[in-house]
Amino acid sequence: MVGGGIYIALGVVISVAAQWAWLSFIIAGVVAVISAFSYARLSVKYGKSGGAFEFLEKMDQDGLAGSLSWLLIIGYILTISVYAYAFGHYVAFAFHGGGLMIRGLALLIGFGLVGLNLAGLGKMTSIEVVIVSGNLLILVVLAVWGMWHWAPVELVAGIEPRPAWSALIGAAAIFVSYEGFQLLTYEYEEVRNAKRIFLPVLVSAAIFVVIVYIAVTLGATMLAGALTMVEQKQVALSVAATRAAGFPGLVVMTVAAGFATAAAINSTLFSTGKLAARVARAGELPQWFDHQNRFDVPDRPMILVGLIATVLAIIGSLSSLVEAASLVFLGTFMVVNLICWKQMQSVRWVPMAGVVLGALVGIVLVLRLMVSAPVPLAILLVLALLIFIGRPALLERVSTEGNGHGEST
Amino acid sequence: MNGARVLSVLSALCVWSLSSSAAAAPAQLRLINLVQKTDAVHVRLCREADHACRTVDLPADTAGDTLSLKAGRYRFEVRVHGHVASHFRYGLGDGESYGLALYGIYMPPMHQSWMTRVKAALGGIDHRQVNGYQLGHRMVMMQPGPSSGPAIVRMANMAPGSMPVSGHFKSGQRSVAFGSVPYADVGERERIKPQDGRLGIRLSGSPRALVTRPLHLPRGSNTVVYMVSADADHPSIVIDQRPPRQATTK
């Protein structure tokens, strides 16, 4: 799913970077575009679906591949929970619903899409194309509408202007909004003529999303004013659309947000299920995960991931979920950029630039989480430690199959 | 060539971000003095674009008159007993309505530790409790709705040293609850249709109301109830209420 991230990130980034929110999207976007380049080059080199896990397996780094895939699955769970949270808020906002309706909707979309996937209806490419196209069209119209009434003062309306360097903190906070493109690497083998088109398609898609996000940030903020976007960050785009076009604007944006976030949940759930089953087949997850139902769907990982993500969506807060997920993807993208730098012979400075910029953004994010969300950060770090240290021991105790790499680190 | 184009677009964006626009409709700003340990504060606000300044004197625990101001960036200077207690900047948007609450305890000398500055920088404007109970400021959106719509009510906890507070609005058999609000925060918007009722505020978890008072909520109005002191002997609140939107405002 491309273009869903703006629904969860806009209010968060304005609260951090104020009038420099658009610059935050550029900084995070540069890391994302470089990472798209690295993902694409490595996918073409190895000719396999599977993303970071597959790249590390090909380099005989089975233990690291296993640990990273566990972390990635946590990242995907957080991502799904963020989108379920956003779905609940956007739809409930249109019906003036309170906390109960928001939680009910998050529960409904989480379990509903798990059910849809279990029935073998998770991957409906033509429907996703329609949703993505419609969503992008609505976002672009909103962006153009807002920028047509050019009013830069609205970028700081009701808030304190922030220094330009706060854009770096903003970039760190919302990095997860750029994670969508790498799901395409799980479908590499399904793409026709992938060797020729995968790199330009992936990189240009990432660049296009960066441009859309910048335009929407400027346009929507000029329509609604910065303070409104911060106070109602969970439904920032609906508020902007209502300001632009009243009730019809609210209806259109609610439909767009509902479908965009649902499609993002669906594609992430589908890819996570496939990844978990693939990792289990390689012996890096307990064998229990490698189970398919009669529709050839990896049912167990899908149910587990959907369940945990839905619970998180119900109990979590937007900023902490977004930022914890951002940290996981920053780490993963840095690893992929590092692999690309080691494996490639030409333009190695590009992935190295991704590593350096990603590290800078990652350090800023850790510092920010230490201040603003120490508990989620501590939980994430403990989980990472358990994964890297405790995973081999755990795999030795439970049943695994495949290559039997459970003992490696 | 491409690099030059990208740079020129970025430069244009920078200029746009830094510039201010001429105001079409004035912003409506009300200053609210909730600062403890002082009788009055004096606020001087200057528009950065043309250095047009105004000074407002605010007695303790009061919401001042609504100021009509040109949109733009403003520099605020808060003085207590002639000394500058705080200074900061805010942008004010075209035709928007705001409430700027000054809260906390005035206890000179005012000081911000290095760690406080780091926390404020990393936390963003959402991260409120970085400076203990020292004098702070909080802008709240006060845009009213149409006169046919429900009233919007929020509760704000600006009582230094208090536990989180919660409340309810009772009108006949109907009751609307306000969720728990920690210090320096503003709670969720509640949409309320009945126009007359009784407001009750208590410390979260406590069955006993600290404050109860009748409250009239005209349709479409926007109201923030500020808890100023949660002291059981002398609890106090300040209410900022804006009338429903007129046809000419945004």
XYZ file of C-alpha atoms in Angstrom:
659
model
C 0.000 0.000 0.000
C 1.439 3.357 -1.030
C 0.175 6.608 0.436
C -1.458 5.421 3.678
C 1.291 6.723 5.947
C 0.233 10.360 5.759
C -2.989 9.549 7.648
C -1.038 8.535 10.724
C 1.953 10.836 10.479
C 0.735 14.338 9.715
C -0.415 15.517 13.149
C 2.509 13.800 14.853
C 5.114 15.465 12.628
C 3.573 18.942 12.962
C 3.625 18.621 16.749
C 7.342 17.935 16.551
C 8.614 20.034 13.654
C 5.883 22.702 13.331
C 6.400 24.728 10.138
C 9.234 22.418 9.079
C 7.028 19.314 8.889
C 7.455 19.246 5.097
C 11.234 19.156 5.587
C 10.813 16.184 7.941
C 9.109 14.310 5.114
C 12.020 15.183 2.820
C 14.652 13.964 5.308
C 12.808 10.716 6.072
C 12.026 10.457 2.360
C 15.707 10.620 1.391
C 16.441 7.666 3.693
C 13.411 5.831 2.286
C 14.343 6.457 -1.359
C 17.934 5.328 -0.759
C 16.620 2.251 1.022
C 14.240 1.565 -1.877
C 17.280 1.712 -4.154
C 19.143 -0.780 -1.948
C 16.142 -3.117 -1.604
C 15.604 -3.079 -5.364
C 19.252 -3.693 -6.264
C 19.536 -6.585 -3.817
C 16.231 -8.101 -4.984
C 17.432 -7.958 -8.583
C 20.846 -9.386 -7.617
C 19.395 -12.399 -5.775
C 16.260 -12.707 -7.935
C 14.165 -13.810 -4.971
C 11.185 -12.523 -3.018
C 11.710 -12.096 0.705
C 13.389 -8.749 1.379
C 15.945 -8.371 4.158
C 15.525 -11.948 5.414
C 16.307 -13.385 1.983
C 19.313 -11.079 1.457
C 20.905 -12.193 4.743
C 20.133 -15.851 4.051
C 21.898 -15.551 0.711
C 24.916 -14.145 2.544
C 24.853 -17.184 4.887
C 23.973 -14.906 7.788
C 21.155 -17.212 8.885
C 21.189 -16.219 12.554
C 21.127 -12.509 11.793
C 18.425 -13.131 9.172
C 16.318 -14.898 11.809
C 16.789 -12.195 14.430
C 16.069 -9.411 11.954
C 12.951 -11.163 10.703
C 11.639 -11.450 14.257
C 12.231 -7.718 14.728
C 10.581 -7.011 11.394
C 7.519 -9.015 12.407
C 7.309 -6.837 15.544
C 7.581 -3.786 13.276
C 4.756 -5.063 11.101
C 2.599 -5.750 14.159
C 3.158 -2.149 15.274
C 2.400 -0.908 11.765
C -0.874 -2.840 11.600
C -1.835 -1.541 15.026
C -1.131 2.044 13.942
C -3.337 1.662 10.866
C -6.113 -0.055 12.865
C -5.914 2.829 15.350
C -6.131 5.339 12.492
C -9.040 3.450 10.878
C -10.992 3.534 14.142
C -10.404 7.252 14.663
C -11.121 8.394 11.096
C -14.343 6.419 10.738
C -15.583 7.191 14.253
C -14.882 10.909 13.713
C -17.382 11.014 10.852
C -20.068 9.572 13.132
C -19.081 11.695 16.162
C -18.235 8.422 17.903
C -16.421 8.248 21.208
C -13.770 5.934 22.614
C -15.990 2.884 22.560
C -16.794 3.226 18.854
C -13.118 3.858 18.049
C -12.058 0.672 19.830
C -14.921 -1.278 18.308
C -13.939 -0.182 14.799
C -10.263 -1.021 15.388
C -11.345 -4.443 16.606
C -13.661 -4.893 13.637
C -11.066 -3.993 11.007
C -8.331 -6.047 12.664
C -10.346 -9.230 12.995
C -12.300 -8.601 9.800
C -9.184 -8.462 7.655
C -7.690 -11.497 9.390
C -10.900 -13.333 8.491
C -10.749 -12.096 4.897
C -7.155 -13.277 4.564
C -7.928 -16.652 6.128
C -10.630 -17.093 3.502
C -7.984 -16.602 0.815
C -9.261 -13.149 -0.169
C -6.325 -11.163 1.182
C -4.535 -10.512 -2.074
C -6.850 -8.732 -4.473
C -4.447 -6.730 -6.600
C -7.042 -5.056 -8.826
C -9.006 -3.766 -5.816
C -5.805 -2.507 -4.190
C -4.902 -0.634 -7.368
C -8.297 1.099 -7.340
C -7.955 1.979 -3.649
C -4.409 3.317 -4.035
C -5.341 5.363 -7.115
C -8.480 6.812 -5.515
C -6.621 7.563 -2.310
C -3.791 9.339 -4.104
C -6.254 11.348 -6.194
C -8.075 12.565 -3.084
C -4.805 13.429 -1.325
C -3.540 15.335 -4.352
C -6.816 17.278 -4.674
C -6.631 18.201 -0.971
C -2.984 19.251 -1.348
C -3.649 21.401 -4.426
C -6.746 22.906 -2.805
C -4.787 23.880 0.269
C -1.833 25.299 -1.597
C -4.169 27.223 -3.912
C -5.135 29.299 -0.839
C -1.494 29.891 -0.077
C -1.218 30.996 3.579
C 2.191 30.214 5.114
C 1.173 31.639 8.475
C -1.163 28.646 8.882
C 1.943 26.444 9.167
C 2.482 27.963 12.631
C -1.089 29.032 13.398
C -1.656 28.514 17.107
C 1.688 26.852 17.743
C 5.184 28.009 18.584
C 7.461 28.199 15.562
C 10.288 25.678 15.838
C 13.881 25.855 14.601
C 14.727 24.158 11.290
C 16.710 21.374 12.992
C 13.505 20.102 14.572
C 12.737 18.706 11.102
C 15.271 15.973 11.887
C 13.322 15.007 15.013
C 10.112 15.060 13.002
C 11.678 12.799 10.372
C 12.660 10.332 13.077
C 9.182 10.295 14.601
C 7.266 9.477 11.422
C 9.666 7.247 9.516
C 7.163 4.368 9.602
C 4.999 6.246 7.099
C 7.538 5.235 4.441
C 7.695 1.518 5.240
C 5.113 0.447 2.643
C 7.368 0.212 -0.414
C 9.494 -2.623 0.981
C 6.468 -4.927 1.103
C 6.837 -5.057 -2.689
C 10.125 -6.944 -2.284
C 8.096 -9.873 -0.907
C 6.376 -10.033 -4.297
C 9.529 -9.762 -6.449
C 9.043 -13.149 -8.095
C 5.453 -12.217 -9.015
C 6.565 -9.127 -10.952
C 6.851 -9.560 -14.721
C 10.188 -8.514 -16.190
C 11.324 -7.705 -12.659
C 15.037 -7.649 -13.476
C 14.506 -4.657 -15.756
C 11.717 -2.680 -14.116
C 11.916 -3.397 -10.373
C 14.597 -0.807 -9.541
C 13.081 2.158 -11.440
C 9.548 1.304 -10.334
C 10.414 0.975 -6.641
C 12.583 4.103 -6.513
C 10.178 6.258 -8.536
C 7.250 5.070 -6.383
C 9.149 6.077 -3.243
C 10.005 9.496 -4.732
C 6.388 10.012 -5.790
C 5.159 9.257 -2.275
C 7.657 11.743 -0.799
C 6.348 14.452 -3.137
C 2.708 13.643 -2.307
C 3.417 13.714 1.435
C 5.152 17.118 1.194
C 2.288 18.564 -0.848
C -0.360 17.163 1.510
C 1.532 18.467 4.551
C 1.610 21.997 3.150
C -1.885 21.946 1.672
C -3.732 20.344 4.588
C -1.993 22.529 7.191
C -2.827 25.677 5.229
C -6.468 24.616 5.181
C -6.882 23.719 8.849
C -4.074 25.538 10.649
C -1.246 23.886 12.573
C -2.859 23.865 16.026
C -5.976 22.119 14.722
C -3.789 19.460 13.086
C -1.960 18.905 16.379
C -5.042 18.955 18.634
C -6.854 16.528 16.338
C -3.830 14.655 15.068
C -5.660 11.316 14.947
C -8.009 12.694 12.271
C -5.924 15.569 10.904
C -6.786 15.002 7.258
C -10.523 14.712 7.902
C -10.416 18.028 9.734
C -8.564 19.634 6.808
C -11.015 18.180 4.284
C -13.963 19.429 6.343
C -12.447 22.901 6.394
C -12.011 22.731 2.626
C -15.357 21.357 1.539
C -17.591 20.967 4.580
C -19.615 17.791 4.985
C -18.857 16.412 1.479
C -15.154 16.872 2.243
C -15.531 14.930 5.474
C -17.357 12.100 3.706
C -14.798 11.825 0.906
C -11.820 11.913 3.281
C -13.418 9.391 5.644
C -13.950 6.984 2.758
C -10.381 7.553 1.529
C -8.872 7.152 4.995
C -10.975 4.092 5.744
C -10.009 2.320 2.549
C -6.359 3.451 2.642
C -5.775 2.310 6.211
C -7.711 -0.928 5.653
C -5.664 -1.657 2.525
C -2.454 -0.900 4.434
C -3.488 -3.322 7.201
C -4.414 -5.941 4.641
C -1.191 -5.792 2.620
C 0.961 -5.723 5.781
C -0.957 -8.657 7.282
C -0.659 -10.650 4.061
C 3.085 -9.999 3.747
C 3.759 -10.668 7.429
C 1.962 -14.003 7.240
C 4.021 -15.003 4.234
C 7.263 -13.809 5.837
C 6.583 -15.674 9.085
C 5.829 -18.888 7.223
C 8.970 -18.470 5.082
C 11.125 -17.827 8.183
C 9.605 -20.856 9.936
C 10.396 -23.024 6.891
C 14.004 -21.885 7.203
C 14.015 -23.023 10.823
C 14.282 -19.512 12.269
C 10.788 -19.511 13.789
C 9.065 -22.398 15.585
C 7.554 -24.919 13.196
C 4.112 -24.024 14.562
C 4.140 -20.916 12.360
C 4.555 -22.871 9.129
C 0.976 -24.021 8.791
C -1.381 -23.345 5.934
C -5.139 -23.668 5.841
C -7.128 -25.105 2.934
C -6.773 -21.816 1.016
C -2.949 -22.067 1.234
C -2.915 -19.151 3.668
C -0.396 -19.153 6.562
C -3.209 -19.024 9.093
C -1.421 -19.267 12.420
C 1.004 -16.330 12.011
C -1.810 -14.260 10.510
C -4.142 -14.870 13.454
C -1.384 -14.210 15.999
C -0.146 -11.033 14.296
C -3.699 -9.741 13.798
C -4.626 -10.443 17.407
C -1.589 -8.718 18.953
C -1.841 -5.735 16.585
C -5.534 -5.238 17.323
C -4.944 -5.331 21.076
C -2.142 -2.752 20.690
C -4.414 -0.547 18.576
C -6.999 -0.585 21.344
C -4.645 0.200 24.221
C -1.865 2.234 22.527
C -1.414 5.927 21.779
C -0.733 7.219 18.275
C 2.661 8.839 18.889
C 4.208 5.936 20.797
C 2.990 3.316 18.290
C 4.196 5.372 15.317
C 7.589 6.061 16.841
C 8.248 2.523 18.070
C 7.446 1.198 14.585
C 9.661 3.902 13.044
C 12.610 2.677 15.097
C 12.192 -0.915 13.908
C 12.076 0.090 10.239
C 14.967 2.515 10.549
C 17.058 -0.335 11.943
C 15.969 -2.719 9.213
C 16.580 -0.224 6.405
C 20.051 0.502 7.777
C 20.870 -3.216 7.695
C 19.641 -3.472 4.097
C 21.671 -0.410 3.080
C 24.720 -1.929 4.759
C 24.207 -5.212 2.886
C 23.879 -3.299 -0.388
C 27.053 -1.360 0.356
C 28.933 -4.630 0.999
C 27.489 -6.567 -1.919
C 27.482 -4.012 -4.719
C 30.408 -2.927 -6.821
C 29.063 0.377 -8.174
C 27.540 3.542 -6.661
C 28.303 2.234 -3.193
C 28.153 5.759 -1.819
C 24.371 5.727 -2.177
C 23.664 2.936 0.347
C 26.443 4.296 2.581
C 24.681 7.676 2.588
C 21.530 5.792 3.625
C 23.402 4.126 6.482
C 24.841 7.411 7.760
C 21.613 9.410 7.465
C 19.580 6.498 8.847
C 21.941 6.224 11.829
C 21.615 9.944 12.512
C 17.816 9.792 12.360
C 17.837 6.605 14.465
C 19.951 8.178 17.219
C 17.644 11.189 17.310
C 14.637 8.874 17.553
C 16.130 6.899 20.448
C 16.863 10.150 22.302
C 13.339 11.393 21.633
C 11.786 8.140 22.811
C 13.909 8.284 25.970
C 12.246 11.620 26.709
C 8.724 11.187 25.416
C 8.012 7.443 25.534
C 10.571 5.658 27.719
C 8.335 2.672 28.473
C 7.647 1.695 24.821
C 11.361 2.219 24.092
C 12.378 -0.015 27.012
C 9.927 -2.720 25.919
C 11.264 -2.552 22.361
C 14.897 -2.730 23.495
C 14.198 -5.657 25.837
C 12.407 -7.462 23.013
C 15.361 -6.802 20.687
C 17.788 -8.118 23.300
C 15.653 -11.205 23.874
C 15.491 -11.810 20.145
C 19.214 -11.515 19.534
C 20.278 -13.377 22.680
C 17.375 -15.643 23.596
C 16.127 -16.646 20.138
C 18.680 -19.402 19.456
C 18.030 -20.952 22.886
C 14.285 -20.783 22.323
C 14.568 -22.396 18.902
C 16.583 -25.237 20.392
C 13.758 -25.995 22.825
C 10.860 -25.816 20.369
C 10.273 -27.801 17.229
C 11.727 -26.311 14.033
C 12.104 -27.751 10.599
C 13.816 -26.801 7.365
C 17.542 -26.208 7.441
C 17.801 -26.460 11.193
C 19.566 -23.182 11.681
C 18.130 -22.684 15.129
C 21.467 -22.987 16.865
C 23.231 -20.301 14.859
C 23.538 -16.687 16.037
C 20.982 21.096 -13.725
C 18.590 18.809 -11.862
C 20.410 19.541 -8.631
C 20.005 23.267 -9.220
C 16.280 22.826 -9.805
C 15.853 20.796 -6.630
C 17.777 23.450 -4.707
C 15.663 26.249 -6.108
C 12.433 24.422 -5.175
C 13.782 23.796 -1.666
C 14.788 27.435 -1.339
C 11.323 28.521 -2.396
C 9.792 26.233 0.235
C 12.147 27.695 2.856
C 11.124 31.242 1.939
C 7.448 30.283 2.071
C 7.902 28.686 5.472
C 9.695 31.705 6.860
C 7.425 34.362 5.451
C 4.186 35.647 6.896
C 1.077 36.453 4.958
C -1.100 39.511 5.157
C -4.205 38.819 7.176
C -7.593 38.667 5.507
C -9.673 38.238 8.664
C -8.448 38.991 12.171
C -7.551 36.229 14.597
C -9.431 36.237 17.901
C -7.195 35.771 20.926
C -8.123 35.693 24.577
C -5.395 35.657 27.211
C -6.160 33.748 30.391
C -4.172 34.320 33.557
C -4.022 31.184 35.696
C -0.597 31.917 37.190
C -0.340 31.221 40.917
C 1.561 33.195 43.580
C 0.975 36.548 41.915
C -1.845 39.078 41.669
C -1.568 40.127 38.051
C 0.495 39.621 34.915
C 1.190 42.049 32.091
C 1.496 40.638 28.612
C 3.042 42.540 25.716
C 2.484 41.024 22.308
C 4.128 42.313 19.143
C 3.482 41.236 15.571
C 6.828 40.404 14.011
C 5.969 41.632 10.520
C 5.198 45.261 11.448
C 6.213 45.447 15.152
C 2.698 46.552 16.092
C 2.436 45.948 19.832
C -0.287 45.763 22.457
C -0.106 45.405 26.205
C -2.713 43.568 28.258
C -3.022 43.595 32.038
C -4.611 40.485 33.478
C -5.720 40.123 37.107
C -5.257 36.684 38.666
C -7.637 33.866 37.672
C -9.324 35.745 34.852
C -9.926 35.401 31.148
C -9.253 38.734 29.459
C -11.203 40.439 26.691
C -11.013 38.948 23.231
C -8.376 40.674 21.110
C -8.821 41.009 17.351
C -5.371 40.657 15.835
C -3.955 40.528 12.338
C -2.771 37.066 11.379
C 0.977 36.528 11.619
C 3.706 35.605 14.012
C 3.668 37.254 17.403
C 6.223 37.621 20.132
C 4.799 37.482 23.663
C 6.482 38.866 26.766
C 4.979 38.076 30.162
C 5.921 40.442 32.973
C 5.245 40.019 36.666
C 6.081 42.881 39.042
C 8.023 44.522 36.215
C 10.262 41.507 35.608
C 10.155 39.425 32.430
C 8.872 36.058 33.624
C 8.595 34.409 30.224
C 8.800 35.165 26.518
C 7.773 33.059 23.551
C 6.356 33.205 20.026
C 3.136 31.954 18.461
C 1.594 32.147 15.037
C -2.022 33.306 14.750
C -4.033 32.199 11.717
C -6.585 34.080 9.634
C -9.994 34.194 11.301
C -9.107 31.613 13.945
C -10.133 31.817 17.610
C -7.592 30.981 20.299
C -7.235 30.955 24.042
C -3.744 31.400 25.448
C -3.520 30.155 29.025
C -0.665 31.308 31.232
C -0.339 28.860 34.094
C 2.019 27.456 36.699
C 3.693 29.114 39.646
C 5.561 32.390 39.445
C 8.568 31.856 41.655
C 11.611 33.905 40.629
C 14.290 33.456 39.571
C 12.836 31.722 36.521
C 15.197 29.004 35.381
C 15.358 26.367 32.682
C 17.915 23.630 33.214
C 19.929 22.177 30.343
C 17.941 18.962 30.587
C 14.688 20.891 30.454
C 15.774 22.505 27.191
C 16.786 19.128 25.736
C 13.449 17.606 26.728
C 11.532 20.528 25.242
C 13.525 20.267 22.003
C 13.119 16.510 21.607
C 9.570 16.291 22.887
C 7.970 18.852 20.613
C 5.007 20.984 21.532
C 3.038 17.989 22.789
C 5.486 17.392 25.593
C 4.199 19.686 28.322
C 5.630 18.740 31.664
C 9.255 19.600 31.068
C 9.636 22.488 33.448
C 8.024 21.340 36.656
C 5.367 23.753 37.839
C 7.158 26.880 36.653
C 5.266 29.430 34.627
C 4.129 27.952 31.319
C 1.797 28.752 28.439
C -0.637 26.752 26.363
C -2.548 27.786 23.253
C -5.952 26.171 22.822
C -8.081 26.211 19.681
C -11.384 27.925 20.489
C -13.086 27.897 17.097
C -16.830 27.892 17.775
C -19.310 25.889 15.725
C -22.524 26.959 13.954
C -25.424 27.952 16.189
C -27.335 24.856 15.069
C -24.630 22.471 16.287
C -23.844 21.034 19.704
C -21.657 22.855 22.194
C -18.031 21.751 22.463
C -16.613 21.465 25.982
C -13.150 20.529 27.172
C -11.538 20.419 30.546
C -7.990 21.621 31.216
C -5.923 20.897 34.290
C -3.719 23.888 35.089
C -3.622 23.332 38.846
C 0.035 22.985 39.903
C 0.680 19.958 42.097
C -2.682 18.373 41.441
C -3.471 14.793 40.585
C -5.277 14.268 37.279
C -8.792 15.676 37.382
C -11.976 14.472 35.733
C -15.519 15.714 35.653
C -19.068 15.492 34.381
C -21.847 17.693 33.060
C -25.304 16.708 34.292
C -28.508 17.912 32.719
C -31.612 16.190 34.039
C -31.093 12.476 33.596
C -28.286 12.933 31.093
C -24.649 13.016 32.114
C -21.524 13.561 30.017
C -18.223 12.468 31.550
C -14.891 14.212 30.996
C -11.919 11.836 31.005
C -8.957 12.137 33.343
C -6.718 15.115 32.524
C -3.164 15.311 33.938
C -1.461 18.565 34.841
C -0.753 20.990 31.989
C -2.987 19.077 29.607
C -6.297 19.703 27.895
C -8.833 16.875 27.664
C -10.799 15.514 24.731
C -13.624 17.487 23.124
C -17.069 16.509 24.310
C -20.057 17.403 22.153
C -22.956 18.374 24.383
C -26.523 19.115 23.254
C -28.358 20.115 26.445
C -27.840 23.808 27.075
C -28.192 24.006 30.840
C -26.813 21.712 33.467
C -24.421 21.380 36.332
C -20.688 20.933 36.020
C -18.800 18.846 38.570
C -15.014 18.438 38.793
C -13.148 16.010 41.041
C -9.732 14.498 41.468
C -9.658 11.346 39.332
C -10.630 8.348 41.430
C -12.228 10.454 44.127
C -16.015 10.265 44.594
C -16.214 13.794 46.050
C -16.580 16.749 43.702
C -14.114 19.575 44.311
C -16.169 22.084 42.384
C -19.793 22.089 41.222
C -21.479 24.962 39.469
C -24.262 25.605 36.981
C -23.098 25.937 33.388
C -24.934 27.342 30.386
C -23.758 25.978 27.046
C -25.268 27.846 24.073
C -25.542 25.723 20.918
C -22.387 25.947 18.835
C -20.375 27.518 21.632
C -16.845 26.400 22.481
C -15.956 26.169 26.158
C -12.817 25.258 28.065
C -13.035 24.780 31.818
C -9.633 25.438 33.390
C -8.954 23.884 36.795
C -6.739 26.492 38.452
C -6.466 25.161 41.974
C -7.348 21.662 43.165
C -6.755 22.561 46.786
C -9.648 20.960 48.714
C -10.103 24.134 50.793
C -9.907 26.644 47.942
C -10.622 24.935 44.642
C -11.108 27.288 41.718
C -11.879 27.183 38.035
C -11.840 29.698 35.177
C -14.142 29.264 32.198
C -13.393 30.511 28.679
C -16.497 30.354 26.505
C -16.886 31.573 22.928
C -20.293 32.220 21.369
C -21.440 30.340 18.256
C -19.882 31.160 14.917
C -21.190 34.140 13.009
C -21.725 33.884 9.270
C -18.749 36.139 8.496
C -16.089 34.253 10.444
C -14.115 31.276 9.180
